[in-house]
């Protein structure tokens, strides 16, 4: 019986023809191969494309009556089918791959409420518990690939930063130090977070913490005092750091993961509110080519105003994002967030003195500064606002710091609605399209 008898061909002469072309035999070396492969976990056979390629290319043209080479035809048919399967597999893999930046499909929404973490499949979906228990959980932040979630876990008065799978399983601490006045940002590859932290004596430090909990390491910054840090979306290992120096004041730095300064930006500042606020709100465009940041400006007859500036990653071409037409002199816009496609920036805006009577709203502006900013969403009196984009870029979420309310805002029309649930600012999971 040949290897092709399983096809149950109609005419027995076809089987004979196949045997004449090439009889099925067992090579002597198979026993040696089996001894090796028995110790190795094998991939499915169809993933090895070369397995199906005919290797004997030395056969001569038959003499006399031409016989139909059915075995090569069968192999070509199999190869064609495998090509279709492989193409579908590759296309499917590409369809479901997820770049760390850029538009993505909207996944679940995680948020803290009443001391626990919850998720919803949509803004109006039913809540499910993500992490709970006697401790207090909050501050969810999904990784760039959507597979992990970082969050705060407060035991008594001590806060720790945790990471779990997106379904809440395997929660573990990634930083041994208590988490005080911190900032945190995921790396592009979702394998670690860069953290700024404050010790009980007030010293601020910078850490890189692997997401698997294998041990955070403190980065030596010399005489720099870190305030916040984010990874460069270009995934070259560099980090944008906002830090204060006794010698040079507050500035932005591009550093590597050892703490070595790659670039100092030498951005001007007024220090009207001190190092904590100077050049705050730094954000990268999704392509890593542009940095947005706040600037505090002195204005006549008032205390100060905040404005948002852009600078190229190489430190050149600093420019201001335009305010709305006829905006009063004490109008401020700051804390920028780029849209997933990098074409728009949303900011918190307000009219009035910081800390005093003010009217707060989200402003949106083209990321290239080609048009002035305009207000979208609710206008709220004396309310600090948080803001973020949905992964697909079609919605803006606005969180009210004091009231725990969240609004869904259409970035095109500016129309909005309050969500039917309260909690801290949600984090929206990115998933593959």
Coordinates of C-alpha atoms in Angstrom, one line a residue, residues 273 276-283 292-297 304-310 320-324 330-338 345-352 354 359-365 373-374 383-389 398 401:
X273 CA 4.8 78.3 40.4
X276 CA 6.4 71.1 40.3
X277 CA 4.5 73.0 37.6
X278 CA 7.3 74.2 35.3
X279 CA 7.2 72.5 31.8
X280 CA 4.6 70.0 33.2
X281 CA 2.3 67.9 31.1
X282 CA 5.0 66.6 28.6
X283 CA 3.5 64.2 26.0
X292 CA 4.0 68.8 23.7
X293 CA 4.5 70.6 27.0
X294 CA 3.1 73.3 29.3
X295 CA 4.6 76.7 29.7
X296 CA 3.7 79.1 32.5
X297 CA 3.6 82.7 31.3
X304 CA 0.0 83.9 35.2
X305 CA -1.5 81.8 32.5
X306 CA -0.7 78.3 31.1
X307 CA -0.2 77.6 27.4
X308 CA 0.8 74.5 25.4
X309 CA 3.9 74.5 23.2
X310 CA 5.3 72.0 20.8
X320 CA 2.8 77.6 20.6
X321 CA -0.6 76.0 19.9
X322 CA -3.1 78.8 19.2
X323 CA -5.7 79.7 21.7
X324 CA -9.4 80.3 20.6
X330 CA -6.2 85.1 31.4
X331 CA -7.3 82.1 29.2
X332 CA -5.1 79.0 29.9
X333 CA -4.8 75.7 28.0
X334 CA -2.4 72.9 29.3
X335 CA -1.8 69.2 29.9
X336 CA -1.9 68.0 26.3
X337 CA -2.9 64.6 25.1
X338 CA -2.4 63.5 21.5
X345 CA -4.5 67.4 20.8
X346 CA -6.9 67.8 23.7
X347 CA -6.0 70.0 26.7
X348 CA -7.6 71.2 29.9
X349 CA -8.6 74.9 29.5
X350 CA -9.8 77.5 31.9
X351 CA -10.5 81.2 32.3
X352 CA -9.4 82.6 35.6
X354 CA -5.3 79.0 39.1
X359 CA -14.5 78.0 34.3
X360 CA -13.0 74.8 33.1
X361 CA -13.5 72.9 29.7
X362 CA -11.6 70.6 27.4
X363 CA -10.1 72.3 24.4
X364 CA -9.2 70.6 21.1
X365 CA -6.7 71.8 18.5
X373 CA -8.3 75.6 19.8
X374 CA -12.0 75.3 20.5
X383 CA -13.5 71.7 38.6
X384 CA -10.2 70.2 37.6
X385 CA -10.6 68.0 34.5
X386 CA -8.8 64.8 33.4
X387 CA -8.9 63.8 29.7
X388 CA -8.1 60.9 27.5
X389 CA -9.0 59.5 24.1
X398 CA -13.4 63.7 30.6
X401 CA -11.4 65.2 39.8

